[in-house]
Short mmCIF file of C-alpha atoms in Angstrom, two decimals:
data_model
loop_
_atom_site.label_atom_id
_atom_site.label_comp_id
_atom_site.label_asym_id
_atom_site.label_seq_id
_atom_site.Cartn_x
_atom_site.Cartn_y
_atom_site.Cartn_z
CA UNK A 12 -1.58 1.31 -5.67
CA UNK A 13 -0.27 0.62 -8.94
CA UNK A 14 2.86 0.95 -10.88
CA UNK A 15 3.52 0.99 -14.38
CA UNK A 16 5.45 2.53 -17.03
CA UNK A 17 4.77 6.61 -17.60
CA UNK A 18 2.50 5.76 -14.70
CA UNK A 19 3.39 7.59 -11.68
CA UNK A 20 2.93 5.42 -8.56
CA UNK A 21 -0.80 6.37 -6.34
CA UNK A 22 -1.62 3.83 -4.50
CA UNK A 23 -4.54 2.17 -5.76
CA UNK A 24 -4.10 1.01 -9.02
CA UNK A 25 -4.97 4.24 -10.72
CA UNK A 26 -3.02 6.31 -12.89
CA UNK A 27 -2.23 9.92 -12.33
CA UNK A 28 -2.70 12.22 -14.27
CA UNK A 29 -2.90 15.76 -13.95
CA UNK A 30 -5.90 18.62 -15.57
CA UNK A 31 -4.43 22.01 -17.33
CA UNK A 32 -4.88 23.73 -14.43
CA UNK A 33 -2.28 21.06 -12.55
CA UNK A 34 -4.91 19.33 -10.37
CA UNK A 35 -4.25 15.77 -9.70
CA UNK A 36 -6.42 13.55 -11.00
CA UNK A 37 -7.18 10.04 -10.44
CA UNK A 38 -8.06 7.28 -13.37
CA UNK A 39 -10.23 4.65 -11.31
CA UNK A 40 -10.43 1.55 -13.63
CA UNK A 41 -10.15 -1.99 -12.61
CA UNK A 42 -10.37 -5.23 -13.30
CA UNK A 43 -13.98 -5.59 -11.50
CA UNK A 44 -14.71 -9.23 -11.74
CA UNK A 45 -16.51 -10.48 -8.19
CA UNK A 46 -16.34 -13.38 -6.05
CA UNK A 47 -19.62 -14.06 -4.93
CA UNK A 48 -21.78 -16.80 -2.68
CA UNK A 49 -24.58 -16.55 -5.63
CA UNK A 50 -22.19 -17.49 -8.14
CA UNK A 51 -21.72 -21.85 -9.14
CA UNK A 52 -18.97 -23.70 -8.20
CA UNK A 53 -16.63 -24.15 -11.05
CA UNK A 54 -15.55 -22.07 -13.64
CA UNK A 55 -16.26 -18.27 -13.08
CA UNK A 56 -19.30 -16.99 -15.10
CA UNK A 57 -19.83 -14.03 -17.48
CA UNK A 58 -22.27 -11.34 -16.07
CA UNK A 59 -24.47 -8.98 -18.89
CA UNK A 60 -21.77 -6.18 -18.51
CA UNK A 61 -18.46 -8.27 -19.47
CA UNK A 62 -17.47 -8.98 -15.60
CA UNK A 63 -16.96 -12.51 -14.02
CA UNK A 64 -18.25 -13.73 -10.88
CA UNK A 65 -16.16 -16.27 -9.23
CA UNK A 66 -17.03 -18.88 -6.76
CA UNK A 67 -16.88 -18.23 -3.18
CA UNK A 68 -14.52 -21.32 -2.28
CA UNK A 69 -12.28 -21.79 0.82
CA UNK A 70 -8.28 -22.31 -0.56
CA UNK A 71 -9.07 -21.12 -3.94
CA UNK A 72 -7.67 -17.73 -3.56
CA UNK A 73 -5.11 -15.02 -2.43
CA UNK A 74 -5.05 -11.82 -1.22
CA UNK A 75 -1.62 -10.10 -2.50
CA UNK A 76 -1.56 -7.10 -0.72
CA UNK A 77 1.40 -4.36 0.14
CA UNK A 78 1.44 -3.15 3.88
CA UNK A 79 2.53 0.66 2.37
CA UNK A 80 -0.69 0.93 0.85
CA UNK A 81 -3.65 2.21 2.67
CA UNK A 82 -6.03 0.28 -0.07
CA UNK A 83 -4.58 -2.69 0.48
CA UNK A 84 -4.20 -2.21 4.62
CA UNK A 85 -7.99 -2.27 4.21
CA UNK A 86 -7.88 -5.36 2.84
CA UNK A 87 -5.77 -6.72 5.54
CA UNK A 88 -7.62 -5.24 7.92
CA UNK A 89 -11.15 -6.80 6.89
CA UNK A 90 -9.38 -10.76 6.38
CA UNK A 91 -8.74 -10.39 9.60
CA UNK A 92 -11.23 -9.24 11.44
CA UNK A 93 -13.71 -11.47 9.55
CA UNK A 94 -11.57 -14.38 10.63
CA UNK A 95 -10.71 -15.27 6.72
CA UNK A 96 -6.86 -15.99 7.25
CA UNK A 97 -7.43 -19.61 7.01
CA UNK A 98 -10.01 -19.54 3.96
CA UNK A 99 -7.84 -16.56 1.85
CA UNK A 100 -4.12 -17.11 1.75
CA UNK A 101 -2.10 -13.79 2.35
CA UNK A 102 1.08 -12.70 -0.09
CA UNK A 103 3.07 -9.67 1.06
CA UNK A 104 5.22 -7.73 -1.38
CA UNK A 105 7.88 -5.63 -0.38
CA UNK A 106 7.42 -1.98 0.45
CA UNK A 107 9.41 -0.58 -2.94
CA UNK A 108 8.93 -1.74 -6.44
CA UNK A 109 10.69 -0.49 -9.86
CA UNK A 110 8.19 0.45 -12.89
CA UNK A 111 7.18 -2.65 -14.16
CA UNK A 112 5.60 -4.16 -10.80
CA UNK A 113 5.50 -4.75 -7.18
CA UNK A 114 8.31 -7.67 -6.34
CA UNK A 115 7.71 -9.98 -3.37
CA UNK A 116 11.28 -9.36 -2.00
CA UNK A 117 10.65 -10.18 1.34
CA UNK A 118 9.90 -13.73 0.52
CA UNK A 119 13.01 -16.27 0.11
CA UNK A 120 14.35 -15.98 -3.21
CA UNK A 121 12.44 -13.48 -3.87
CA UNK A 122 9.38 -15.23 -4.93
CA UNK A 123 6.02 -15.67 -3.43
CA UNK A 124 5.37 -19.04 -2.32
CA UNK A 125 2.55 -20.14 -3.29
CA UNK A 126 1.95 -18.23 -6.61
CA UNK A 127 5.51 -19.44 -7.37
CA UNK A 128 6.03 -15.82 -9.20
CA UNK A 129 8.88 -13.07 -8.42
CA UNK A 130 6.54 -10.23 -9.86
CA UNK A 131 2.62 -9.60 -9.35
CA UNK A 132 2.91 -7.95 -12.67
CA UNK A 133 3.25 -12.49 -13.58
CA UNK A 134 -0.52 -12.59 -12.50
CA UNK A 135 -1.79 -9.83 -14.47
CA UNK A 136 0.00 -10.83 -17.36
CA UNK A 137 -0.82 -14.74 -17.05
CA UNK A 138 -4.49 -13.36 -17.63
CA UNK A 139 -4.05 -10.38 -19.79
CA UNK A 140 -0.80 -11.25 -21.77
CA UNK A 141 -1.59 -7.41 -23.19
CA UNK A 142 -2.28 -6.04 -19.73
CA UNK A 143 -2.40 -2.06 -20.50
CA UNK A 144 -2.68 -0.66 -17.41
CA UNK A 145 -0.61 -0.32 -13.89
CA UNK A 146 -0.06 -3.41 -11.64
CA UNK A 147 -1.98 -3.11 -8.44
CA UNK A 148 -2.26 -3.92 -4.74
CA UNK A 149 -4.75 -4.92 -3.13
CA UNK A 150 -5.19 -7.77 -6.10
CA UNK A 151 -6.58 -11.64 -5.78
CA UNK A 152 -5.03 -14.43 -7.43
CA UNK A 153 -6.36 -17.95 -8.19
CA UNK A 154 -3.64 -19.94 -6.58
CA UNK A 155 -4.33 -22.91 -9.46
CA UNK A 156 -3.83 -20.89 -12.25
CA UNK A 157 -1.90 -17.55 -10.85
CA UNK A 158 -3.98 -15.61 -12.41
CA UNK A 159 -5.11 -12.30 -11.14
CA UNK A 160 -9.32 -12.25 -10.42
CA UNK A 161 -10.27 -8.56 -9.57
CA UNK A 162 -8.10 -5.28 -8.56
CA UNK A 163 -11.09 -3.47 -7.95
CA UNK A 164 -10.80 -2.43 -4.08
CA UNK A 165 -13.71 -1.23 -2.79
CA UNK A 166 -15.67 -4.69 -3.82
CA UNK A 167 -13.19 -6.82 -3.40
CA UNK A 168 -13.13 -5.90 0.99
CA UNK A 169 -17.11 -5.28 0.34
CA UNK A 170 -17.14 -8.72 -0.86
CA UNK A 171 -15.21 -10.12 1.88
CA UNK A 172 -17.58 -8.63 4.48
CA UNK A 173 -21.07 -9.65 2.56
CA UNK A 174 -19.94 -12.44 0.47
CA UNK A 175 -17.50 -15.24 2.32
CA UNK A 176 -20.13 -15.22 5.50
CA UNK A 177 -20.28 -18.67 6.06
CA UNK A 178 -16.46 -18.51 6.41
CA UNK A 179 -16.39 -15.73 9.33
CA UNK A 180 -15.11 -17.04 12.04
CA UNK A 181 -17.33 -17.49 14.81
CA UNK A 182 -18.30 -13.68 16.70
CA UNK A 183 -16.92 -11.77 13.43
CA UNK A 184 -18.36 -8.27 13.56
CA UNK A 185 -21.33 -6.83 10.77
CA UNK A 186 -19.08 -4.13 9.42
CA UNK A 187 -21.52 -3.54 6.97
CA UNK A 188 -25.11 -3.37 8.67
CA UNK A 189 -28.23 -3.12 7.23
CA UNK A 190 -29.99 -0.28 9.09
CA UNK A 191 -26.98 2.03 8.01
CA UNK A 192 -25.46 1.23 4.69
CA UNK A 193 -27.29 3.91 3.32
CA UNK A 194 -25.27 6.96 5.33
CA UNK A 195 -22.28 4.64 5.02
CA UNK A 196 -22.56 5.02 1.41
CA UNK A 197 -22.78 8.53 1.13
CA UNK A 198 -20.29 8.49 3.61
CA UNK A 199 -17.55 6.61 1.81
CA UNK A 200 -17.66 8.50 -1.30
CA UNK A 201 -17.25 11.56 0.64
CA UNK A 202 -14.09 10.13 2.33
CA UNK A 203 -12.53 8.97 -0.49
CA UNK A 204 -13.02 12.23 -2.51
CA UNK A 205 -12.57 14.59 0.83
CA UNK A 206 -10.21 12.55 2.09
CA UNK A 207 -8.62 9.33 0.91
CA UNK A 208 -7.55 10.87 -2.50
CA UNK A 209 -7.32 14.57 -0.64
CA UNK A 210 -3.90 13.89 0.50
CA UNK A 211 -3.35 12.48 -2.74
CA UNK A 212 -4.21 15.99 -4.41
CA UNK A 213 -1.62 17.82 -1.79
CA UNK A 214 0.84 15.68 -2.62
CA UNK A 215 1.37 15.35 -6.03
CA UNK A 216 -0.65 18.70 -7.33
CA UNK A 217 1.18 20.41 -10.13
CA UNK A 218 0.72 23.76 -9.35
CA UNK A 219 0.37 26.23 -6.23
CA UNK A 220 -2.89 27.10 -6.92
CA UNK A 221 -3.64 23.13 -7.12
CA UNK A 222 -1.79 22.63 -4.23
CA UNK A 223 -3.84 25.58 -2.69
CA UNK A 224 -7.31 24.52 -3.49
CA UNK A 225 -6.39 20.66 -2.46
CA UNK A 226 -4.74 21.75 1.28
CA UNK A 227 -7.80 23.35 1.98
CA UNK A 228 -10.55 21.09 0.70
CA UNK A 229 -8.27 18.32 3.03
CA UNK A 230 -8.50 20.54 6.50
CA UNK A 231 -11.70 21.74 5.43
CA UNK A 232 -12.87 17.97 5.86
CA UNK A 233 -10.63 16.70 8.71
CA UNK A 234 -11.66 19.97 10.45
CA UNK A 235 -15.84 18.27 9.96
CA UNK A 236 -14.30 14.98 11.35
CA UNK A 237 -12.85 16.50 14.31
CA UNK A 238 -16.30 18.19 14.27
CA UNK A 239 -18.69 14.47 14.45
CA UNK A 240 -16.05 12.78 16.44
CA UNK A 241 -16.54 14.68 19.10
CA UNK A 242 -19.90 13.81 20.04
CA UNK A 243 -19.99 10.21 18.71
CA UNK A 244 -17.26 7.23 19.22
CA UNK A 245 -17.38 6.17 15.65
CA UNK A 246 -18.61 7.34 12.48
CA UNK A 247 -21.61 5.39 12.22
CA UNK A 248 -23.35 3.89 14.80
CA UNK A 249 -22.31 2.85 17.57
CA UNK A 250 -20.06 0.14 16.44
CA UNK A 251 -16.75 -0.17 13.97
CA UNK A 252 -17.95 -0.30 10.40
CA UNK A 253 -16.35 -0.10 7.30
CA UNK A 254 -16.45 3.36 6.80
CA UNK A 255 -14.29 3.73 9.84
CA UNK A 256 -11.55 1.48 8.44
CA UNK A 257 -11.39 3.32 5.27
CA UNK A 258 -10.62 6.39 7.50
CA UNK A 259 -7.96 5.04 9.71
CA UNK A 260 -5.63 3.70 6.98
CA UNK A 261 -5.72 7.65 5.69
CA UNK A 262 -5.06 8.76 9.20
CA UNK A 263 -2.78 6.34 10.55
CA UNK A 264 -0.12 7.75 7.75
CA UNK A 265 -0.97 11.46 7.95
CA UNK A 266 1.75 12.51 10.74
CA UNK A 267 4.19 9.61 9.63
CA UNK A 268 4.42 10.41 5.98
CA UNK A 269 1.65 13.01 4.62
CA UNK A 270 2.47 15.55 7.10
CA UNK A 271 5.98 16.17 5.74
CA UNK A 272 5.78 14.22 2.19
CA UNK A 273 2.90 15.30 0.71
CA UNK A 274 2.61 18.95 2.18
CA UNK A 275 -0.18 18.72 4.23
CA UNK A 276 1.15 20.15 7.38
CA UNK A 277 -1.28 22.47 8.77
CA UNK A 278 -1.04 20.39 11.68
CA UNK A 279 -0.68 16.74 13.12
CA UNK A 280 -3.75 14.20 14.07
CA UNK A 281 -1.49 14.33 17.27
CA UNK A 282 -2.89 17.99 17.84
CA UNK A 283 -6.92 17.15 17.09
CA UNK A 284 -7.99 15.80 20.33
CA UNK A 285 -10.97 13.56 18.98
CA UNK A 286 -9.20 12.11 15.70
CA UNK A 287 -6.43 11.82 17.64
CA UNK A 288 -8.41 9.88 20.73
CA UNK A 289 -10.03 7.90 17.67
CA UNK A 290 -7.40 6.99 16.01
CA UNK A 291 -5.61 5.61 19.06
CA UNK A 292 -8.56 3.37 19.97
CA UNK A 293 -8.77 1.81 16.49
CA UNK A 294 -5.19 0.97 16.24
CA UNK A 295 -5.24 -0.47 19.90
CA UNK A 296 -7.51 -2.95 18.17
CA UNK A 297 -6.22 -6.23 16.94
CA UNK A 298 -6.44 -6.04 13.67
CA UNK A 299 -5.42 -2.28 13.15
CA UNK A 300 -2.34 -1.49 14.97
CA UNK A 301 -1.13 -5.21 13.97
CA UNK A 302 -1.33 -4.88 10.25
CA UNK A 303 0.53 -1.30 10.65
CA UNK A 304 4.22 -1.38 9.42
CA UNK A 305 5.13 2.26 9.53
CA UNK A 306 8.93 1.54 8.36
CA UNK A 307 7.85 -0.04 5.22
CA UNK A 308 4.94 3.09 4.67
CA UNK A 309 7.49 5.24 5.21
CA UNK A 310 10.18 3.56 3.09
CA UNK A 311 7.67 3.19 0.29
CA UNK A 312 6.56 6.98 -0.01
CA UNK A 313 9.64 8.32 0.19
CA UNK A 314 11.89 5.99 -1.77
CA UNK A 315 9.26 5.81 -4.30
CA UNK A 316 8.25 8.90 -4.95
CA UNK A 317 11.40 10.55 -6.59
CA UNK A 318 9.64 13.12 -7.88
CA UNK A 319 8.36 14.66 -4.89
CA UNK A 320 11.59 13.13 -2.61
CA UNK A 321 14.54 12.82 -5.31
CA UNK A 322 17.44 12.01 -2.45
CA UNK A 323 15.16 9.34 -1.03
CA UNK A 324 16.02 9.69 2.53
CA UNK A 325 13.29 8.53 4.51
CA UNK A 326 12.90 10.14 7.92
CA UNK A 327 14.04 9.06 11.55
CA UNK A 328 10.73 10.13 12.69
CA UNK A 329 8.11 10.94 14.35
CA UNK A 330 8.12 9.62 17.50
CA UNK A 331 4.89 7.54 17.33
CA UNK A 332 5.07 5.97 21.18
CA UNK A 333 1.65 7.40 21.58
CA UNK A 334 -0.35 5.26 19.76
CA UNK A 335 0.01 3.41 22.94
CA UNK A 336 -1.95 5.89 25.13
CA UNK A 337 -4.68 5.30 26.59
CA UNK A 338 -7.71 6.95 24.12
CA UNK A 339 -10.53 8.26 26.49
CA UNK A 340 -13.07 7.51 24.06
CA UNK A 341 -15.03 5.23 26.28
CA UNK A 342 -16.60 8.24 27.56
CA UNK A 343 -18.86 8.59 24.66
CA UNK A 344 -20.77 5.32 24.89
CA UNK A 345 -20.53 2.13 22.51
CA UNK A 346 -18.01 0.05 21.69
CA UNK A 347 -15.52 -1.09 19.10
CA UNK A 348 -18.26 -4.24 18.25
CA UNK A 349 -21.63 -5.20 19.36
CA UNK A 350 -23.05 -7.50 22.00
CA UNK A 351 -22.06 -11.09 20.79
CA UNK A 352 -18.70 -9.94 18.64
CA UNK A 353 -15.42 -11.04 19.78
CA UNK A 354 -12.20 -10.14 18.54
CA UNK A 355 -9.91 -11.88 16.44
CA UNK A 356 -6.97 -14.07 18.03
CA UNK A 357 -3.08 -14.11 17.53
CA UNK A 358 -1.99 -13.09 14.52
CA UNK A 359 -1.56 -16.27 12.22
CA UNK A 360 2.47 -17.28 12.32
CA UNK A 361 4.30 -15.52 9.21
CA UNK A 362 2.00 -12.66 8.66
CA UNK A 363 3.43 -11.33 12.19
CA UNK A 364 4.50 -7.41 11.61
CA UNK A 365 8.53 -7.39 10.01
CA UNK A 366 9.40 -4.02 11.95
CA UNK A 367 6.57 -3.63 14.86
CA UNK A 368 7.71 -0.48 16.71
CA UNK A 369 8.53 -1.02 20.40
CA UNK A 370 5.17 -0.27 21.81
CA UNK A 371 3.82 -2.73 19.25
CA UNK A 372 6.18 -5.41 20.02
#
């Protein structure tokens, strides 16, 4: 997600923009620096294209990560289920932000407390005093210096998964395994065009015939999803992967805020049995349903978005008690992790959910 001036906000560091014929379009650069196990202690050291690659090292970093934005909830997500909460500090900003940068309100004073800053926007700019470009979440920080390392999402949970083995906790699950990465691949780009960024292109296309073409490309690939879920647990394998986490942080905010806020109301996960079965089971996990804040999602879209919600009411509803049903999705063999995985404990003291719902609680 990212925020900056004439930026409008998008959730993932990437500027919108918009083509002639009003379609939206996303700008997808980062700050793609790596932290990496081949890389030598120390300094971090310039790769043949211009990039850095940093030192895997226990205490060195932190995640600073929004629980509004389903980029970052990945992030969250994947620290925890690899059992990194002791080896990657956590910073939380608060669900709403003005132009210039996310704000870690929900801290005391106002300031995060290890990186000592009020704004995120502070570590971006303590490395790039000209930084051009939004201020994003999910980003890591070097505690030492606060300065921001890498924005770029999709490595930067890849890289948690491959990278910072030797610090998974004992029974962490392969959510990245060899025999498939190849169909998980293809798979990911399709989700993040089809579906990821699809809602993206509902809600903030800038015509009807945008609008049009984007609403149907959407159900035309949650209608396929519905399709493969119904004969397999998960979307690859047998076993939670990545791929399925980049799916549920799309799907756990479709009836809560997309629905409604960004037009995409054909009809509710509630009413596609095997999304609906599958998205229950994942956030029944720990890990899922325990990183979920729906008040600050929903506070974020529609406070933030002015343009698209200009009285910034955000809604009562829906009533999301059913997340707590049981899911049925036993029946189709598997399980959430293989033979050997467990799952992660309690969830570390201070990182505990701010407005859990009352099933959650």
């Amino acid at each position: 997600m990212t925020t900056g001036n004439d930026i409008k906000d998008d959730w993932a560091g990437d500027a919108q923009n918009a083509s002639p014929d009003g379609e939206f379009v996303r700008d997808t650069n980062y700050i793609n620096d790596r932290i990496t196990a081949e890389a030598p202690a120390g300094e971090p050291t310039e790769q043949p294209d211009g990039t850095f690659h940093w030192p895997v090292e226990a205490g060195r970093y932190r995640l600073v990560a929004a629980r509004a934005c389903p980029w970052a909830h990945r992030a969250v997500i994947v620290r925890r289920l690899m059992g990194l909460e002791d080896v990657i500090s956590l910073g939380l900003t608060g669900p709403t932000h003005d132009n210039r940068s996310w704000t870690f309100d929900l801290d005391p004073g106002e300031v995060d407390p290890v990186l000592e800053i009020p704004r995120l926007q502070g570590a971006y700019l303590n490395r790039f005093p000209d930084y051009p470009r939004g201020i994003t979440v999910p980003a890591i920080v070097e505690e030492s210096s606060r300065k921001v390392v890498t924005n770029d999402y999709p490595s930067l949970v890849r890289d948690m998964i491959t990278q910072w083995r030797e610090h998974h906790r004992a029974g962490a699950p392969d959510l990245w395994p060899a025999e498939h990465v190849e169909e998980m691949e293809e798979l990911n780009e399709w989700l993040f065009t089809e579906v990821n960024n699809g809602v993206y292109r509902c809600g903030f296309a800038g015509s009807q015939d945008a609008y049009d073409a984007a609403y149907d490309r959407l159900w035309a690939a949650l209608d396929k999803l519905e399709e493969r879920l119904s004969t397999r647990r998960y979307l690859v394998g047998d076993h939670i992967t990545e791929t399925d986490i980049r799916l549920f942080t799309t799907l756990v905010r479709h009836d809560p805020v997309y629905h409604g806020h960004f037009k995409t109301a054909r009809n509710k996960i509630t009413e596609m049995p095997n999304l609906w079965g599958y998205l229950r089971e994942l956030f029944q996990l720990p890990g899922f349903g325990d990183t979920t804040d729906f008040t600050e999602i929903k506070q974020h879209y529609y406070i933030v978005h002015t343009e698209i919600n200009p009285t910034r009411i955000v809604p009562k509803g829906p009533d999301l008690s059913g997340f707590a049903t049981p899911h049925g999705r036993e029946a189709l063999g598997g399980q959430p992790f293989a033979e050997g995985t467990t799952l992660p404990g309690a969830m570390p003291a201070g990182e505990e959910l701010k407005n859990p719902e009352p099933f959650q609680a």
